[in-house]
Amino acid sequence: MAIRIGLVDNDPYALKMLGMMIARLDPDFQVAWTTELGAVAVSRCLSPAKRPDVLVTDMSMRDVSGTDVCRAIRVKTPAVGLVGITSYAIGAFRDEAARCGAQAIVGKTDLAGLAEAIRRAAQGLATNDETSAFLDAADAHVLLEDAALAGAEDARGGRALSAKERETLRRYAEGDTTRQIAAAMGVGVPTVATFERRALAKLGAKSRAHAISICVRRHEF
Amino acid sequence: MGNPRMFIRRIRRADEETRNAWLLIVCLLVGLTCAVEAMTRATDADSSMGPMGILVAFAFTGLTVVAAFRPVGGGLLMLLGWVAACASSVTMPSGMMLGAMIAVGVLAYAHRGLGVMAALAATGAWMFARGGWTTDWSVRPGDGHTILSAGHTILGAVTLNGVLPVAILFLCFLLGGVAVRWGHDRDRAEAELTLRRNRERAAQDIHDYVSNDLAYVILRLDKDIADGGPVGAGELHELREAAAKALGHTHEVIALLERDDGPGGAGAIKTADAAVAVEPIESAELPESTDQAAIDGLRDQCARYERRLASLGFDGQTIITAQPGARLSTAVRELLGGLVEELYTNIGKHADPSGGYVLTIRLSRAGVDIALVDAPIARAASDMELSTGTGLGRYRARIERMGGTLQVREADGEWSLAVGIPSEREGDNSQ
């Protein structure tokens, strides 16, 4: 099955070369479009008519960073797999890329790794090694969307729990395990852990039990 | 000069250009000197100045009065009078030579060629009066009364012998007149440039602030009309706020037009929406905190316009990235404030709300990079009242003057803009 790929890189020569090489990596890979502007890539990924299955984005661009491109797309949709590429050390971008909803990051010269990351990202799956913690596209979308909603709530004046964070703590209070909560909410275990961590930070709680007691006092459940 | 009427008209125009208070005083002083000298000699039994000479002196005094009010025409007559006096055997008062020199300077100011001809004629007449080319350089104090056989005593103070010193004096007045003209031309050109820049600035401010606010009001009203429902108090308050802002900006632009400040001077409009374009601080002296304040101002401005567009049904994203050490010069801050407003307003005017938009602004040590993507709608005739289509063109010219680029592309239902503004070089004040 063909995988439609979008490619963004500020360097027109690198863009051309990458487009050609990606197309040769796998007969299923089909470079749908390329662009030199991060803004154009975000716009096309959010457009149902132009949306690719996977966006391959350079992490270090002139107009906008690759992580910002990933965040802008992921906060709106889980439908596009996001793969970062860089000619710098991967470690410089790995954690931030994971936080911004990418499914993988590979070196520009690691063509085999890029092909594998694209194949998995097309299915919404993360590609991790022992040092990375990328989330699947759906989980990352839930996290970022929830954070965006909570951010909007904060902007209106307050550090209110998001719906997902509240639900996570409520289920813990009811005795569910992390795995059960993940299954019930349709997200991965790391995502549930993130919801819990954020809730504790917002409530100023020292532990899960402390957070639950605060919520009970505030009638959050 | 073939047509006498045309010549007289040109002389009058030159008189208007040349006339000034200093010249008036100098001409009157020279005339007074001639008159005093003539009267003194008229009562002096030893004076060589006969009745004709005294008559010539008073006639020349009259010409100096004419020159005081009509410098070019009067100067021409003074010079002709002096040439005629040289050609005759009349003993002239010494002030006449000074008057002739001033006439050469004035004519050189009015017209370089005329000045050169006047200087040559005056030198030639003097040479004729001295009986040929003499190079006696002696310059000695005069006794105020004695007219030497081969010399000329100016104002009874200095006696010049020979033609060359007098020729050099005429040359000096010629060059002086030309130099003063150059200086005035340069000042006038600068003043015209300043005026033109102020007008451009006023036109731009009207476009950036007033027309954009009014366009927003019209778009909101269009939306309300299309929705067909009752308009709430909140909506009316927002519209009133936008209209009041436009009114305030109109007043500011009028104030700018009424002032005569230099470009970017105190007359530059300063609004809340151009918050990034505030106090004129030299780029090299910008403290880090000031840049942070400017960046925060930019974020606030973008957030405000995002809310405006959201109220028009747009779902868009603005991504602002400020790298460590990013600095904004006054000129770039000012440009950025207006450009961002222009971009958001253009989205409201020309983009399809369902297509959304993405605006990225990246500030770094190297400069500012801006990209915008939206989905354009076909322009209807009614759109023409919202835009004259000159906004981006004006910004393109400004950005290119700063060494940057503004590129626009439209293809496959996608409109994109890419702007690159380099960091302002030290001493570069091309704005």
XYZ file of C-alpha atoms in Angstrom:
652
model
C 0.000 0.000 0.000
C 1.442 3.381 -1.007
C 2.614 5.694 1.747
C 2.173 9.360 0.895
C 5.076 11.375 2.246
C 5.491 15.091 2.728
C 8.980 16.487 3.051
C 10.098 19.828 4.482
C 13.624 21.221 4.551
C 14.883 24.788 4.158
C 17.789 23.660 2.005
C 16.475 23.247 -1.563
C 19.327 20.932 -2.581
C 18.896 18.710 0.460
C 15.158 18.735 -0.211
C 15.637 17.541 -3.752
C 18.135 14.852 -2.808
C 16.064 13.616 0.129
C 12.964 13.469 -2.041
C 14.767 11.327 -4.600
C 16.337 9.048 -2.029
C 13.159 8.523 -0.018
C 11.313 7.615 -3.209
C 13.984 4.958 -3.898
C 13.959 3.518 -0.383
C 10.750 1.587 -0.859
C 8.446 1.118 -3.843
C 5.542 2.005 -1.547
C 6.998 5.396 -0.685
C 5.427 8.157 -2.688
C 6.698 11.702 -2.131
C 3.452 13.650 -2.409
C 5.005 17.067 -2.007
C 8.070 18.893 -0.792
C 8.383 22.388 0.618
C 11.029 24.692 1.999
C 8.700 26.364 4.491
C 7.675 24.834 7.793
C 4.462 26.854 7.730
C 3.497 25.300 4.397
C 4.180 21.818 5.762
C 1.960 22.475 8.792
C -0.800 23.882 6.610
C -0.740 20.925 4.222
C -0.660 18.369 7.020
C -3.774 19.977 8.503
C -5.555 20.086 5.144
C -7.592 16.908 4.516
C -6.976 17.265 0.771
C -3.203 17.531 1.007
C -2.475 15.610 4.181
C 0.299 13.005 3.757
C 0.541 9.770 5.725
C 3.958 10.799 7.020
C 5.728 14.122 7.263
C 9.505 13.995 7.213
C 10.761 17.237 8.690
C 14.198 18.682 9.120
C 14.667 19.667 12.746
C 16.736 22.764 12.161
C 15.071 25.129 9.740
C 15.330 28.847 9.205
C 11.697 29.888 9.495
C 10.503 27.511 12.199
C 12.029 24.605 14.106
C 11.126 21.011 13.307
C 9.844 20.514 16.847
C 7.454 23.452 16.450
C 6.246 21.962 13.163
C 5.591 18.642 14.924
C 3.770 20.282 17.823
C 1.594 22.439 15.559
C 0.467 19.373 13.612
C 0.155 16.938 16.470
C -1.934 19.217 18.655
C -4.536 19.223 15.880
C -4.438 15.721 14.434
C -3.112 12.199 14.994
C -3.570 11.400 11.305
C -0.040 12.235 10.165
C 3.028 10.322 11.266
C 5.899 12.652 12.095
C 9.524 11.726 11.494
C 12.303 14.172 12.281
C 15.592 14.123 10.422
C 18.755 15.958 11.275
C 22.372 16.168 10.291
C 23.258 17.197 13.860
C 23.527 14.875 16.846
C 20.170 13.197 17.341
C 20.395 13.677 21.097
C 20.099 17.426 20.669
C 16.501 17.104 19.440
C 15.307 13.684 20.671
C 13.545 14.580 23.915
C 11.976 17.774 22.594
C 10.815 15.987 19.440
C 9.172 13.316 21.599
C 7.433 15.966 23.675
C 6.225 17.652 20.497
C 4.521 14.541 19.155
C 7.047 13.116 16.692
C 7.185 9.334 16.239
C 10.891 9.125 15.489
C 14.033 11.032 14.762
C 16.840 9.748 12.561
C 20.056 11.041 11.079
C 19.936 12.281 7.514
C 22.459 9.628 6.488
C 20.654 6.754 8.202
C 18.532 5.750 5.224
C 17.652 2.330 6.567
C 16.531 3.837 9.857
C 14.555 6.496 7.978
C 12.731 3.896 5.894
C 11.789 1.923 8.975
C 10.681 5.055 10.850
C 8.497 6.124 7.902
C 6.867 2.697 7.629
C 6.008 2.676 11.342
C 4.965 6.350 11.447
C 2.566 5.676 8.560
C 0.745 3.349 10.945
C 0.932 5.888 13.737
C 3.589 3.918 15.603
C 6.619 5.308 17.389
C 10.143 4.030 16.727
C 12.180 3.887 19.911
C 15.574 2.683 20.990
C 16.834 2.367 24.562
C 17.333 6.147 24.884
C 14.150 7.516 23.327
C 10.538 7.684 24.468
C 8.520 8.622 21.397
C 4.779 8.112 21.666
C 2.434 6.711 19.104
C 0.660 9.415 17.108
C -2.708 8.912 18.831
C -1.238 9.088 22.338
C 0.859 12.092 21.496
C -2.186 13.845 20.046
C -4.261 13.202 23.149
C -1.477 14.530 25.357
C -0.844 17.671 23.352
C -4.492 18.403 22.730
C -5.207 18.002 26.398
C -2.250 20.236 27.279
C -3.477 22.850 24.825
C -6.944 22.828 26.341
C -5.454 23.061 29.833
C -3.218 25.879 28.607
C -6.248 27.763 27.376
C -7.852 27.168 30.746
C -4.710 28.497 32.445
C -4.811 31.554 30.242
C -8.311 32.259 31.494
C -6.821 32.384 34.998
C -6.039 29.260 36.904
C -4.217 25.961 36.983
C -7.233 23.756 36.496
C -6.893 20.039 35.774
C -7.692 18.980 32.250
C -10.439 16.430 31.690
C -7.912 13.659 31.030
C -5.866 14.500 34.112
C -8.982 14.549 36.282
C -10.167 11.241 34.833
C -6.763 9.662 35.435
C -6.765 10.649 39.105
C -10.411 9.613 39.511
C -9.687 6.146 38.126
C -6.653 5.793 40.411
C -8.902 6.790 43.308
C -11.288 4.028 42.252
C -8.444 1.508 42.403
C -7.664 1.019 38.718
C -4.110 0.185 37.685
C -2.203 2.270 35.186
C -2.665 -0.369 32.508
C -6.419 -0.509 33.139
C -6.658 3.260 32.948
C -4.698 3.299 29.690
C -7.013 0.695 28.208
C -10.118 2.536 29.392
C -8.933 5.847 27.985
C -7.607 4.343 24.779
C -4.068 5.603 25.264
C -0.698 4.111 26.100
C 0.719 3.575 29.569
C 3.323 6.369 29.199
C 0.517 8.756 28.340
C -1.330 7.933 31.548
C 1.902 8.514 33.460
C 2.191 11.912 31.788
C -1.381 12.832 32.748
C -0.628 11.875 36.341
C 2.658 13.810 36.405
C 0.974 16.933 35.069
C -1.899 16.642 37.539
C 0.511 16.367 40.466
C 2.427 19.402 39.257
C -0.724 21.482 38.882
C -2.062 20.499 42.285
C 1.303 20.886 44.001
C 0.921 17.331 45.299
C 3.827 15.231 46.575
C 2.318 11.891 45.664
C -0.603 10.250 43.899
C -2.392 9.823 47.236
C -1.798 13.475 48.087
C -3.205 14.519 44.714
C -6.303 12.394 45.181
C -6.901 13.835 48.664
C -6.620 17.376 47.265
C -9.122 16.524 44.521
C -11.540 15.064 47.066
C -11.318 18.219 49.203
C -11.924 20.375 46.110
C -14.792 18.146 44.910
C -12.955 17.627 41.617
C -14.398 14.134 41.088
C 17.173 83.691 -23.679
C 15.892 84.439 -27.136
C 12.501 85.583 -25.911
C 12.876 88.775 -23.794
C 9.624 88.130 -21.967
C 10.786 84.632 -21.086
C 14.139 86.031 -19.982
C 12.480 88.578 -17.702
C 10.249 85.856 -16.269
C 13.284 83.708 -15.536
C 15.049 86.635 -13.928
C 12.015 87.272 -11.717
C 11.842 83.643 -10.739
C 15.562 83.732 -9.927
C 14.947 86.877 -7.847
C 12.304 85.026 -5.844
C 14.671 82.118 -5.236
C 17.649 84.284 -4.307
C 16.094 86.991 -2.196
C 16.945 86.839 1.484
C 17.465 89.193 4.423
C 21.257 88.858 4.549
C 21.642 89.796 0.905
C 19.322 92.729 1.404
C 21.479 94.063 4.264
C 24.734 93.561 2.346
C 23.405 95.335 -0.776
C 22.074 98.242 1.250
C 25.424 98.538 3.083
C 27.313 98.602 -0.206
C 24.913 101.238 -1.523
C 25.323 103.272 1.647
C 29.109 103.013 1.312
C 29.004 104.268 -2.259
C 26.753 107.162 -1.286
C 28.885 108.139 1.710
C 32.081 107.895 -0.343
C 30.563 110.001 -3.134
C 29.376 112.680 -0.694
C 32.752 112.724 1.073
C 34.593 113.230 -2.191
C 32.092 115.801 -3.387
C 33.179 118.019 -0.466
C 36.878 117.231 -0.896
C 38.680 119.766 -3.050
C 41.538 117.312 -3.792
C 39.240 114.569 -4.953
C 39.677 113.344 -8.504
C 36.012 112.334 -8.621
C 34.198 114.841 -10.770
C 30.458 115.519 -10.980
C 30.043 112.651 -13.414
C 31.745 110.282 -11.003
C 29.458 111.405 -8.190
C 26.431 110.934 -10.446
C 27.622 107.429 -11.322
C 28.139 106.679 -7.651
C 24.579 107.674 -6.757
C 23.203 105.771 -9.760
C 25.085 102.707 -8.563
C 23.679 103.259 -5.093
C 20.229 103.149 -6.646
C 21.100 99.861 -8.324
C 22.209 98.381 -5.009
C 18.783 99.232 -3.606
C 17.194 97.442 -6.569
C 19.536 94.492 -5.968
C 18.533 94.413 -2.306
C 14.984 93.504 -3.329
C 15.638 91.890 -6.701
C 19.086 90.357 -6.280
C 19.503 88.792 -9.725
C 18.007 91.576 -11.831
C 19.646 94.240 -9.668
C 22.951 92.359 -9.638
C 22.914 92.163 -13.412
C 22.335 95.921 -13.623
C 25.041 96.594 -11.014
C 27.508 94.555 -13.008
C 26.570 96.251 -16.282
C 26.936 99.620 -14.555
C 30.321 98.698 -13.220
C 31.490 97.426 -16.636
C 30.280 100.675 -18.245
C 32.052 102.747 -15.598
C 35.257 100.788 -16.189
C 34.982 101.416 -19.920
C 34.594 105.128 -19.358
C 37.136 107.439 -17.860
C 34.947 108.171 -14.855
C 36.536 107.825 -11.432
C 34.411 105.381 -9.481
C 33.851 105.076 -5.781
C 35.637 102.012 -4.396
C 32.375 100.481 -3.140
C 31.391 99.849 -6.738
C 33.999 97.100 -7.055
C 32.606 95.429 -3.961
C 29.134 95.743 -5.439
C 30.347 94.170 -8.684
C 31.872 91.285 -6.756
C 28.645 90.705 -4.853
C 26.782 90.832 -8.173
C 29.091 88.108 -9.552
C 28.403 85.966 -6.477
C 24.641 86.469 -6.747
C 24.593 85.683 -10.472
C 26.735 82.578 -9.882
C 24.215 81.504 -7.244
C 21.305 82.052 -9.627
C 22.959 80.403 -12.629
C 26.452 79.010 -12.832
C 26.945 79.939 -16.490
C 25.672 83.447 -15.921
C 28.069 83.798 -12.985
C 31.026 82.691 -15.087
C 30.089 85.138 -17.839
C 29.672 87.918 -15.277
C 33.053 87.175 -13.704
C 34.750 87.166 -17.119
C 33.034 90.409 -18.136
C 33.963 92.100 -14.860
C 37.583 90.949 -15.064
C 37.782 91.964 -18.722
C 36.361 95.421 -17.970
C 38.797 95.874 -15.103
C 41.688 94.794 -17.337
C 40.521 97.289 -19.954
C 40.342 100.032 -17.330
C 43.881 99.219 -16.091
C 45.206 99.370 -19.626
C 46.096 95.686 -20.021
C 47.139 92.631 -18.033
C 49.198 93.652 -15.036
C 50.310 91.365 -12.256
C 51.245 93.851 -9.610
C 50.379 91.916 -6.415
C 50.980 94.802 -4.076
C 48.187 95.167 -1.619
C 48.726 97.943 0.851
C 46.660 100.039 3.210
C 45.051 102.933 1.412
C 44.823 106.450 2.719
C 41.141 106.652 2.073
C 41.398 109.433 -0.419
C 44.228 108.906 -2.847
C 43.353 107.033 -5.998
C 46.548 105.563 -7.285
C 47.234 105.732 -10.968
C 47.345 101.945 -11.392
C 45.496 100.896 -8.250
C 42.081 100.858 -6.665
C 41.333 101.511 -3.035
C 38.443 99.491 -1.685
C 36.393 101.240 1.005
C 39.420 103.394 1.717
C 41.074 100.480 3.451
C 42.935 98.347 0.932
C 44.529 99.398 -2.341
C 44.796 96.789 -5.057
C 47.263 97.204 -7.898
C 47.127 95.110 -11.022
C 44.445 92.921 -12.599
C 45.288 89.514 -11.171
C 44.360 90.204 -7.533
C 41.027 91.644 -8.690
C 40.481 88.679 -11.010
C 41.145 86.334 -8.106
C 38.632 88.201 -5.965
C 36.007 87.882 -8.690
C 36.836 84.173 -8.950
C 36.410 83.801 -5.197
C 32.968 85.437 -5.297
C 32.057 83.275 -8.282
C 33.029 80.093 -6.442
C 31.365 81.357 -3.282
C 28.069 81.875 -5.117
C 28.250 78.411 -6.681
C 29.131 76.811 -3.337
C 26.250 78.513 -1.543
C 23.911 77.325 -4.298
C 25.130 73.769 -3.935
C 24.584 73.952 -0.196
C 21.073 75.317 -0.638
C 20.240 72.730 -3.292
C 21.392 69.980 -0.984
C 19.358 71.371 1.926
C 16.323 71.676 -0.330
C 16.744 68.117 -1.590
C 16.985 66.865 1.985
C 13.912 68.847 2.959
C 11.992 67.439 -0.012
C 13.122 63.937 0.864
C 11.985 64.430 4.433
C 8.647 65.742 3.247
C 8.233 62.834 0.850
C 9.119 60.334 3.561
C 6.655 61.936 5.929
C 3.963 61.689 3.295
C 4.843 58.065 2.605
C 4.834 57.455 6.321
C 1.451 59.063 6.729
C 0.067 57.059 3.800
C 1.475 53.893 5.281
C 0.099 54.642 8.729
C -3.308 55.316 7.245
C -3.099 52.005 5.437
C -1.651 50.005 8.296
C -3.774 51.232 11.114
C -6.836 53.049 9.906
C -7.840 51.037 6.848
C -7.058 47.742 8.545
C -9.257 48.594 11.521
C -12.067 49.699 9.246
C -11.696 46.571 7.115
C -12.049 44.476 10.267
C -15.205 46.336 11.239
C -16.673 45.779 7.767
C -15.796 42.082 7.838
C -17.450 41.667 11.236
C -20.535 43.484 10.035
C -20.603 41.320 6.888
C -20.458 38.238 9.086
C -23.242 39.514 11.314
C -25.366 40.298 8.259
C -24.687 36.829 6.838
C -25.507 35.177 10.192
C -28.765 37.067 10.237
C -29.248 36.787 13.996
C -29.497 39.566 16.560
C -26.243 41.313 17.354
C -25.228 41.049 21.009
C -23.935 43.823 23.228
C -20.484 42.215 23.326
C -20.275 42.272 19.561
C -21.304 45.916 19.470
C -18.706 46.783 22.097
C -15.991 45.062 20.076
C -17.035 46.874 16.914
C -17.157 50.144 18.781
C -13.667 49.506 20.140
C -12.331 48.830 16.637
C -14.011 51.951 15.257
C -12.695 54.042 18.158
C -9.226 52.692 17.492
C -9.496 53.670 13.839
C -10.609 57.144 14.901
C -7.674 57.443 17.294
C -5.277 56.366 14.569
C -6.818 58.879 12.183
C -6.122 61.631 14.689
C -2.555 60.435 15.074
C -2.023 60.432 11.316
C -3.463 63.946 11.062
C -1.103 65.045 13.814
C 1.760 63.442 11.911
C 0.809 65.294 8.731
C 0.638 68.570 10.598
C 4.064 68.074 12.122
C 7.274 68.404 10.163
C 9.440 65.793 11.793
C 11.996 63.712 10.038
C 11.243 60.169 9.012
C 10.951 57.963 12.050
C 11.058 61.021 14.241
C 8.591 62.080 16.827
C 5.956 62.167 14.128
C 6.084 58.436 13.658
C 2.776 56.988 14.734
C 3.006 54.974 17.910
C 0.121 52.686 18.654
C -0.547 49.802 20.927
C -0.684 47.462 17.953
C 2.721 48.602 16.851
C 3.934 47.867 20.329
C 7.079 46.407 18.926
C 7.801 49.762 17.342
C 8.229 51.987 20.278
C 11.036 54.017 21.661
C 13.797 54.899 19.235
C 16.763 53.219 20.874
C 19.942 52.662 18.954
C 20.369 49.059 17.954
C 23.816 48.715 19.448
C 22.557 49.969 22.795
C 19.527 47.742 23.049
C 19.519 45.973 26.378
C 18.362 42.348 26.385
C 15.303 43.212 28.474
C 14.124 45.710 25.878
C 14.196 43.026 23.218
C 12.263 40.689 25.484
C 9.691 43.416 25.971
C 9.479 43.855 22.208
C 9.113 40.101 21.684
C 6.415 39.925 24.358
C 4.701 42.836 22.646
C 4.819 40.918 19.375
C 3.273 37.846 21.024
C 0.509 39.977 22.534
C -0.137 41.607 19.181
C -0.356 38.218 17.437
C -2.637 36.834 20.156
C -4.940 39.823 19.748
C -5.182 39.355 16.002
C -5.613 35.589 16.358
C -8.653 36.292 18.517
C -9.954 38.700 15.891
C -9.581 36.095 13.170
C -11.119 33.438 15.401
C -14.149 35.692 15.744
C -14.353 35.695 11.934
C -14.325 31.893 11.869
C -10.625 31.231 11.191
C -8.864 28.305 12.820
C -5.203 29.145 12.479
C -1.896 28.847 14.224
C 0.814 31.359 14.971
C 4.219 30.041 15.930
C 6.658 32.603 17.319
C 10.170 31.472 18.085
C 12.720 33.773 19.671
C 16.198 32.327 19.760
C 18.594 33.386 22.526
C 20.363 36.592 21.621
C 17.703 37.637 19.117
C 17.753 41.393 18.811
C 15.381 43.737 17.108
C 16.570 47.123 15.970
C 14.143 50.009 16.143
C 13.612 49.916 12.392
C 12.926 46.151 12.382
C 10.579 46.392 15.365
C 8.667 49.132 13.644
C 8.504 47.205 10.393
C 7.500 43.989 12.147
C 4.670 45.636 14.065
C 3.083 46.969 10.899
C 3.803 43.891 8.777
C 2.229 41.493 11.259
C -0.883 43.643 11.381
C -0.940 43.746 7.589
C -0.640 39.958 7.350
C -3.431 39.238 9.799
C -5.644 41.802 8.132
C -4.940 40.278 4.720
C -5.899 36.860 6.056
C -9.217 38.315 7.188
C -9.778 40.006 3.848
C -8.552 37.449 1.359
C -8.391 33.972 2.933
C -10.952 31.239 3.243
C -11.771 30.736 6.936
C -12.273 27.004 6.431
C -8.749 26.690 5.014
C -7.164 28.085 8.174
C -3.787 29.709 8.221
C -0.302 29.153 9.634
C 1.956 32.071 10.484
C 5.494 31.501 11.705
C 7.835 34.196 13.004
C 11.355 33.307 13.978
C 13.625 35.870 15.592
C 17.313 35.113 15.703
C 20.674 36.859 15.727
C 20.693 36.604 11.942
C 17.403 38.447 11.583
C 13.707 37.743 11.295
C 12.044 35.056 9.186
C 8.328 35.102 8.611
C 6.211 32.621 6.707
C 2.479 32.669 6.160
C 0.243 30.152 4.438
C -3.482 30.416 3.878
C -6.142 29.387 1.396
C -7.095 32.364 -0.778
C -10.642 33.020 -1.846
C -11.524 34.495 -5.214
C -11.812 38.232 -4.863
C -15.287 39.577 -5.262
C -15.966 43.106 -6.404
C -16.997 43.949 -2.854
C -13.473 43.149 -1.689
C -12.158 46.148 -3.533
C -13.544 48.441 -0.872
C -11.476 46.610 1.733
C -8.142 46.840 0.037
C -6.162 48.858 -2.413
C -3.686 46.030 -2.831
C -0.703 48.208 -2.045
C 0.106 47.088 1.488
C 2.440 44.181 0.776
C 4.060 46.029 -2.122
C 4.966 48.841 0.206
C 6.385 46.390 2.736
C 8.319 44.595 0.019
C 10.006 47.893 -0.917
C 10.840 48.626 2.728
C 12.186 45.124 3.331
C 14.300 45.221 0.188
C 15.719 48.568 1.277
C 16.831 46.810 4.447
C 18.524 44.058 2.419
C 15.776 41.497 2.932
C 13.322 39.639 0.702
C 9.576 39.174 0.493
C 8.332 36.410 -1.759
C 4.749 35.489 -2.469
C 3.538 32.328 -4.175
C 0.099 31.154 -5.058
C -0.605 27.721 -6.469
C -3.125 24.935 -6.038
C -5.344 26.922 -3.716
C -2.448 27.769 -1.441
C -1.104 31.288 -0.879
C 2.255 31.514 0.823
C 4.556 34.315 1.794
C 8.172 34.122 2.921
C 9.932 37.123 4.402
C 13.566 37.323 5.429
C 14.832 40.453 7.166
C 18.531 40.424 8.018
C 19.781 41.947 11.243
C 20.393 45.608 10.692
C 24.038 46.341 10.086
C 25.670 48.872 12.356
C 25.283 52.325 10.904
C 22.746 51.157 8.355
C 19.888 53.583 8.554
C 18.296 53.018 5.239
C 14.830 53.343 6.706
